[in-house]
Amino acid sequence: VLQLPVKHIPLPENIFSGVKLLDLASITQMDPWAIARFSIVLAIIASAETLLSAAAVDKLHRGPRTKYDQELIAQGIGNMICGFAGALPMTGVIARSGVNVMSGAKTRRSAILHGVWLLLAAVAIPGLLRMVPIATLAALLLYTGLKLIDIKAIRKLWNFGPRLVGIYAITTIAIVSTDLLVGVALGVVLSIFKLVYTMSRLKVSIDRLENRCI
């Protein structure tokens, strides 16, 4: 009605046209220290986000717990394949896993099938996917994020003091406005400051009671 510009999902005619195999000749011309720094930073950020997402998913269900070593090994192998294929690096995210849990998923096969359906859709119906507005995907992510908010947990947190609720609120705002890793790091720093402040004013009193036998 308002004739506003609507951005849609940019998808090529052939998904395999985006695959660009690793060019060793171009890598030899790059600064090895720059590659090493980028690789280390990428590994730290991707690993932290994956572990945080896995820990959050474990709290959403009562099924088998995450094997963190196995998760990181799989992510490392996957990112090596992505590097050879010229694709973007991969990492675990809470939105996809959260939807799987809310849909009643019981095993890790749900995440694998999720990727299979996306691949089949990108190969079989790219024209239809290009008709989907990006705003629609944003709305779905926003709805999923709101569904993940546990109001009962916030109320229980209030029983331990308003400062903890304040840290929770600041962490949430930082995650939404900046990035997951930045927001969590800010929350950890604030929690440490609160712990130091509390411990520095901690008072301990000892009451001695004599044991009496009747």
mmCIF file of C-alpha atoms in Angstrom:
data_model
loop_
_atom_site.group_PDB
_atom_site.id
_atom_site.type_symbol
_atom_site.label_atom_id
_atom_site.label_comp_id
_atom_site.label_asym_id
_atom_site.label_seq_id
_atom_site.Cartn_x
_atom_site.Cartn_y
_atom_site.Cartn_z
ATOM 1 C CA VAL A 1 0.000 0.000 0.000
ATOM 2 C CA LEU A 2 2.795 2.440 0.902
ATOM 3 C CA GLN A 3 4.993 1.209 -1.975
ATOM 4 C CA LEU A 4 7.957 0.798 0.352
ATOM 5 C CA PRO A 5 11.038 -1.070 -0.900
ATOM 6 C CA VAL A 6 10.838 -4.729 0.137
ATOM 7 C CA LYS A 7 14.038 -6.737 0.272
ATOM 8 C CA HIS A 8 13.781 -10.408 -0.552
ATOM 9 C CA ILE A 9 16.073 -13.376 0.009
ATOM 10 C CA PRO A 10 19.012 -13.127 -2.445
ATOM 11 C CA LEU A 11 19.398 -16.633 -3.843
ATOM 12 C CA PRO A 12 21.261 -17.617 -7.042
ATOM 13 C CA GLU A 13 19.648 -19.656 -9.793
ATOM 14 C CA ASN A 14 22.001 -22.521 -9.055
ATOM 15 C CA ILE A 15 23.104 -22.949 -5.446
ATOM 16 C CA PHE A 16 26.206 -24.847 -6.505
ATOM 17 C CA SER A 17 27.432 -21.805 -8.448
ATOM 18 C CA GLY A 18 28.378 -20.251 -5.114
ATOM 19 C CA VAL A 19 30.832 -23.040 -4.354
ATOM 20 C CA LYS A 20 34.393 -21.789 -4.858
ATOM 21 C CA LEU A 21 37.079 -24.314 -4.046
ATOM 22 C CA LEU A 22 40.110 -23.259 -2.074
ATOM 23 C CA ASP A 23 42.755 -21.527 -4.180
ATOM 24 C CA LEU A 24 46.160 -22.387 -2.719
ATOM 25 C CA ALA A 25 47.918 -19.881 -4.979
ATOM 26 C CA SER A 26 46.008 -16.931 -3.507
ATOM 27 C CA ILE A 27 46.562 -18.154 0.047
ATOM 28 C CA THR A 28 50.329 -18.241 -0.389
ATOM 29 C CA GLN A 29 50.216 -14.516 -1.212
ATOM 30 C CA MET A 30 48.417 -13.644 2.029
ATOM 31 C CA ASP A 31 49.993 -12.771 5.352
ATOM 32 C CA PRO A 32 50.197 -16.026 7.376
ATOM 33 C CA TRP A 33 49.974 -14.137 10.680
ATOM 34 C CA ALA A 34 46.790 -12.402 9.522
ATOM 35 C CA ILE A 35 45.282 -15.780 8.615
ATOM 36 C CA ALA A 36 46.321 -17.216 11.992
ATOM 37 C CA ARG A 37 44.805 -14.282 13.928
ATOM 38 C CA PHE A 38 41.565 -14.489 11.972
ATOM 39 C CA SER A 39 41.374 -18.255 12.466
ATOM 40 C CA ILE A 40 41.933 -17.995 16.226
ATOM 41 C CA VAL A 41 39.346 -15.236 16.656
ATOM 42 C CA LEU A 42 36.843 -17.130 14.527
ATOM 43 C CA ALA A 43 37.406 -20.346 16.488
ATOM 44 C CA ILE A 44 36.926 -18.585 19.835
ATOM 45 C CA ILE A 45 33.772 -16.719 18.806
ATOM 46 C CA ALA A 46 32.172 -19.682 17.035
ATOM 47 C CA SER A 47 33.016 -22.074 19.870
ATOM 48 C CA ALA A 48 31.690 -19.723 22.541
ATOM 49 C CA GLU A 49 28.431 -19.140 20.666
ATOM 50 C CA THR A 50 27.975 -22.862 20.058
ATOM 51 C CA LEU A 51 28.624 -23.776 23.696
ATOM 52 C CA LEU A 52 26.280 -21.049 24.945
ATOM 53 C CA SER A 53 23.547 -22.219 22.572
ATOM 54 C CA ALA A 54 24.056 -25.856 23.569
ATOM 55 C CA ALA A 55 23.865 -24.990 27.271
ATOM 56 C CA ALA A 56 20.656 -23.030 26.686
ATOM 57 C CA VAL A 57 19.075 -25.883 24.690
ATOM 58 C CA ASP A 58 19.938 -28.356 27.467
ATOM 59 C CA LYS A 59 17.801 -26.268 29.815
ATOM 60 C CA LEU A 60 14.838 -26.363 27.424
ATOM 61 C CA HIS A 61 14.421 -30.142 27.344
ATOM 62 C CA ARG A 62 14.943 -33.241 29.465
ATOM 63 C CA GLY A 63 16.452 -35.450 26.788
ATOM 64 C CA PRO A 64 20.107 -36.439 26.286
ATOM 65 C CA ARG A 65 22.616 -33.786 27.308
ATOM 66 C CA THR A 66 25.034 -32.145 24.900
ATOM 67 C CA LYS A 67 28.468 -33.689 24.506
ATOM 68 C CA TYR A 68 30.516 -30.508 24.268
ATOM 69 C CA ASP A 69 33.719 -32.126 22.999
ATOM 70 C CA GLN A 70 31.787 -33.913 20.263
ATOM 71 C CA GLU A 71 29.980 -30.678 19.386
ATOM 72 C CA LEU A 72 33.209 -28.703 18.991
ATOM 73 C CA ILE A 73 34.931 -31.473 17.000
ATOM 74 C CA ALA A 74 31.989 -31.624 14.593
ATOM 75 C CA GLN A 75 31.972 -27.838 14.246
ATOM 76 C CA GLY A 76 35.714 -27.809 13.545
ATOM 77 C CA ILE A 77 35.386 -30.446 10.827
ATOM 78 C CA GLY A 78 32.421 -28.613 9.342
ATOM 79 C CA ASN A 79 34.283 -25.298 9.253
ATOM 80 C CA MET A 80 37.256 -26.965 7.566
ATOM 81 C CA ILE A 81 34.889 -28.224 4.842
ATOM 82 C CA CYS A 82 33.313 -24.747 4.590
ATOM 83 C CA GLY A 83 36.778 -23.238 4.138
ATOM 84 C CA PHE A 84 37.671 -25.629 1.318
ATOM 85 C CA ALA A 85 34.308 -24.951 -0.377
ATOM 86 C CA GLY A 86 34.516 -21.168 0.011
ATOM 87 C CA ALA A 87 31.425 -21.041 2.231
ATOM 88 C CA LEU A 88 30.721 -18.976 5.326
ATOM 89 C CA PRO A 89 31.799 -20.484 8.672
ATOM 90 C CA MET A 90 29.216 -22.399 10.667
ATOM 91 C CA THR A 91 28.230 -22.206 14.322
ATOM 92 C CA GLY A 92 25.483 -23.393 16.620
ATOM 93 C CA VAL A 93 22.498 -21.084 17.095
ATOM 94 C CA ILE A 94 19.683 -21.067 19.623
ATOM 95 C CA ALA A 95 16.838 -20.154 17.260
ATOM 96 C CA ARG A 96 16.870 -23.327 15.145
ATOM 97 C CA SER A 97 17.392 -25.632 18.111
ATOM 98 C CA GLY A 98 14.771 -23.768 20.131
ATOM 99 C CA VAL A 99 12.205 -24.289 17.379
ATOM 100 C CA ASN A 100 13.071 -27.986 17.250
ATOM 101 C CA VAL A 101 12.571 -28.360 20.996
ATOM 102 C CA MET A 102 9.270 -26.460 20.960
ATOM 103 C CA SER A 103 8.130 -28.690 18.093
ATOM 104 C CA GLY A 104 8.697 -31.812 20.165
ATOM 105 C CA ALA A 105 12.071 -32.959 18.830
ATOM 106 C CA LYS A 106 13.730 -35.686 20.908
ATOM 107 C CA THR A 107 17.099 -36.381 19.242
ATOM 108 C CA ARG A 108 19.882 -34.592 17.358
ATOM 109 C CA ARG A 109 18.448 -35.896 14.097
ATOM 110 C CA SER A 110 16.053 -32.943 14.174
ATOM 111 C CA ALA A 111 18.954 -30.528 13.575
ATOM 112 C CA ILE A 112 20.321 -32.711 10.761
ATOM 113 C CA LEU A 113 16.920 -32.941 9.076
ATOM 114 C CA HIS A 114 16.516 -29.190 9.483
ATOM 115 C CA GLY A 115 19.610 -28.698 7.336
ATOM 116 C CA VAL A 116 18.425 -31.324 4.845
ATOM 117 C CA TRP A 117 15.086 -29.551 4.333
ATOM 118 C CA LEU A 118 16.855 -26.208 3.829
ATOM 119 C CA LEU A 119 19.202 -27.733 1.254
ATOM 120 C CA LEU A 120 16.356 -29.419 -0.630
ATOM 121 C CA ALA A 121 14.341 -26.188 -0.629
ATOM 122 C CA ALA A 122 17.302 -24.153 -1.923
ATOM 123 C CA VAL A 123 17.932 -26.688 -4.713
ATOM 124 C CA ALA A 124 14.321 -27.455 -5.685
ATOM 125 C CA ILE A 125 12.430 -24.162 -5.236
ATOM 126 C CA PRO A 126 14.910 -21.255 -5.400
ATOM 127 C CA GLY A 127 12.386 -19.107 -7.284
ATOM 128 C CA LEU A 128 9.806 -19.480 -4.530
ATOM 129 C CA LEU A 129 12.347 -18.709 -1.810
ATOM 130 C CA ARG A 130 13.332 -15.484 -3.585
ATOM 131 C CA MET A 131 9.742 -14.295 -3.125
ATOM 132 C CA VAL A 132 10.023 -14.447 0.684
ATOM 133 C CA PRO A 133 10.650 -10.990 2.228
ATOM 134 C CA ILE A 134 13.582 -10.735 4.631
ATOM 135 C CA ALA A 135 11.222 -8.949 7.053
ATOM 136 C CA THR A 136 9.232 -12.190 7.291
ATOM 137 C CA LEU A 137 12.303 -14.087 8.457
ATOM 138 C CA ALA A 138 13.052 -11.308 10.939
ATOM 139 C CA ALA A 139 9.526 -11.583 12.332
ATOM 140 C CA LEU A 140 9.879 -15.354 12.736
ATOM 141 C CA LEU A 141 13.178 -14.940 14.593
ATOM 142 C CA LEU A 142 11.654 -12.264 16.820
ATOM 143 C CA TYR A 143 8.682 -14.491 17.623
ATOM 144 C CA THR A 144 10.987 -17.421 18.382
ATOM 145 C CA GLY A 145 13.113 -15.257 20.669
ATOM 146 C CA LEU A 146 10.060 -14.040 22.577
ATOM 147 C CA LYS A 147 8.872 -17.619 23.031
ATOM 148 C CA LEU A 148 12.231 -18.486 24.615
ATOM 149 C CA ILE A 149 11.808 -15.899 27.378
ATOM 150 C CA ASP A 150 10.988 -17.635 30.664
ATOM 151 C CA ILE A 151 8.864 -15.245 32.718
ATOM 152 C CA LYS A 152 8.753 -17.667 35.662
ATOM 153 C CA ALA A 153 12.547 -17.774 35.792
ATOM 154 C CA ILE A 154 12.676 -13.960 35.872
ATOM 155 C CA ARG A 155 10.231 -13.918 38.790
ATOM 156 C CA LYS A 156 12.350 -16.454 40.668
ATOM 157 C CA LEU A 157 15.432 -14.365 39.916
ATOM 158 C CA TRP A 158 13.746 -11.347 41.515
ATOM 159 C CA ASN A 159 13.622 -13.249 44.817
ATOM 160 C CA PHE A 160 17.430 -13.142 44.930
ATOM 161 C CA GLY A 161 17.484 -9.358 44.553
ATOM 162 C CA PRO A 162 16.790 -6.641 41.982
ATOM 163 C CA ARG A 163 20.480 -6.390 41.079
ATOM 164 C CA LEU A 164 20.397 -9.788 39.411
ATOM 165 C CA VAL A 165 17.331 -8.793 37.415
ATOM 166 C CA GLY A 166 19.181 -5.634 36.373
ATOM 167 C CA ILE A 167 22.147 -7.691 35.161
ATOM 168 C CA TYR A 168 19.730 -9.954 33.287
ATOM 169 C CA ALA A 169 18.071 -6.939 31.628
ATOM 170 C CA ILE A 170 21.383 -5.317 30.668
ATOM 171 C CA THR A 171 22.665 -8.597 29.242
ATOM 172 C CA THR A 172 19.490 -9.057 27.193
ATOM 173 C CA ILE A 173 19.637 -5.512 25.807
ATOM 174 C CA ALA A 174 23.332 -5.906 24.942
ATOM 175 C CA ILE A 175 22.698 -9.193 23.124
ATOM 176 C CA VAL A 176 19.867 -7.709 21.069
ATOM 177 C CA SER A 177 21.650 -4.438 20.262
ATOM 178 C CA THR A 178 25.164 -5.823 19.646
ATOM 179 C CA ASP A 179 25.987 -9.533 19.554
ATOM 180 C CA LEU A 180 25.479 -12.709 21.565
ATOM 181 C CA LEU A 181 29.119 -12.987 22.633
ATOM 182 C CA VAL A 182 29.374 -9.296 23.577
ATOM 183 C CA GLY A 183 26.166 -9.433 25.608
ATOM 184 C CA VAL A 184 27.152 -12.583 27.484
ATOM 185 C CA ALA A 185 30.636 -11.202 28.180
ATOM 186 C CA LEU A 186 29.073 -8.027 29.578
ATOM 187 C CA GLY A 187 26.757 -10.101 31.767
ATOM 188 C CA VAL A 188 29.695 -12.140 33.099
ATOM 189 C CA VAL A 189 31.669 -8.980 33.915
ATOM 190 C CA LEU A 190 28.713 -7.428 35.728
ATOM 191 C CA SER A 191 28.145 -10.659 37.663
ATOM 192 C CA ILE A 192 31.805 -10.688 38.742
ATOM 193 C CA PHE A 193 31.561 -7.082 39.934
ATOM 194 C CA LYS A 194 28.417 -7.916 41.884
ATOM 195 C CA LEU A 195 30.086 -10.960 43.443
ATOM 196 C CA VAL A 196 33.145 -8.920 44.470
ATOM 197 C CA TYR A 197 30.909 -6.182 45.891
ATOM 198 C CA THR A 198 28.893 -8.713 47.886
ATOM 199 C CA MET A 199 31.922 -10.609 49.194
ATOM 200 C CA SER A 200 33.681 -7.392 50.242
ATOM 201 C CA ARG A 201 30.739 -6.563 52.506
ATOM 202 C CA LEU A 202 30.120 -10.061 53.755
ATOM 203 C CA LYS A 203 29.810 -10.425 57.530
ATOM 204 C CA VAL A 204 30.115 -13.785 59.237
ATOM 205 C CA SER A 205 28.893 -14.438 62.764
ATOM 206 C CA ILE A 206 29.463 -17.667 64.714
ATOM 207 C CA ASP A 207 27.071 -18.879 67.374
ATOM 208 C CA ARG A 208 28.440 -21.600 69.648
ATOM 209 C CA LEU A 209 25.953 -23.978 71.220
ATOM 210 C CA GLU A 210 26.949 -26.419 73.907
ATOM 211 C CA ASN A 211 25.915 -30.010 73.379
ATOM 212 C CA ARG A 212 23.794 -31.205 76.265
ATOM 213 C CA CYS A 213 22.712 -34.781 76.837
ATOM 214 C CA ILE A 214 19.374 -35.420 78.499
#
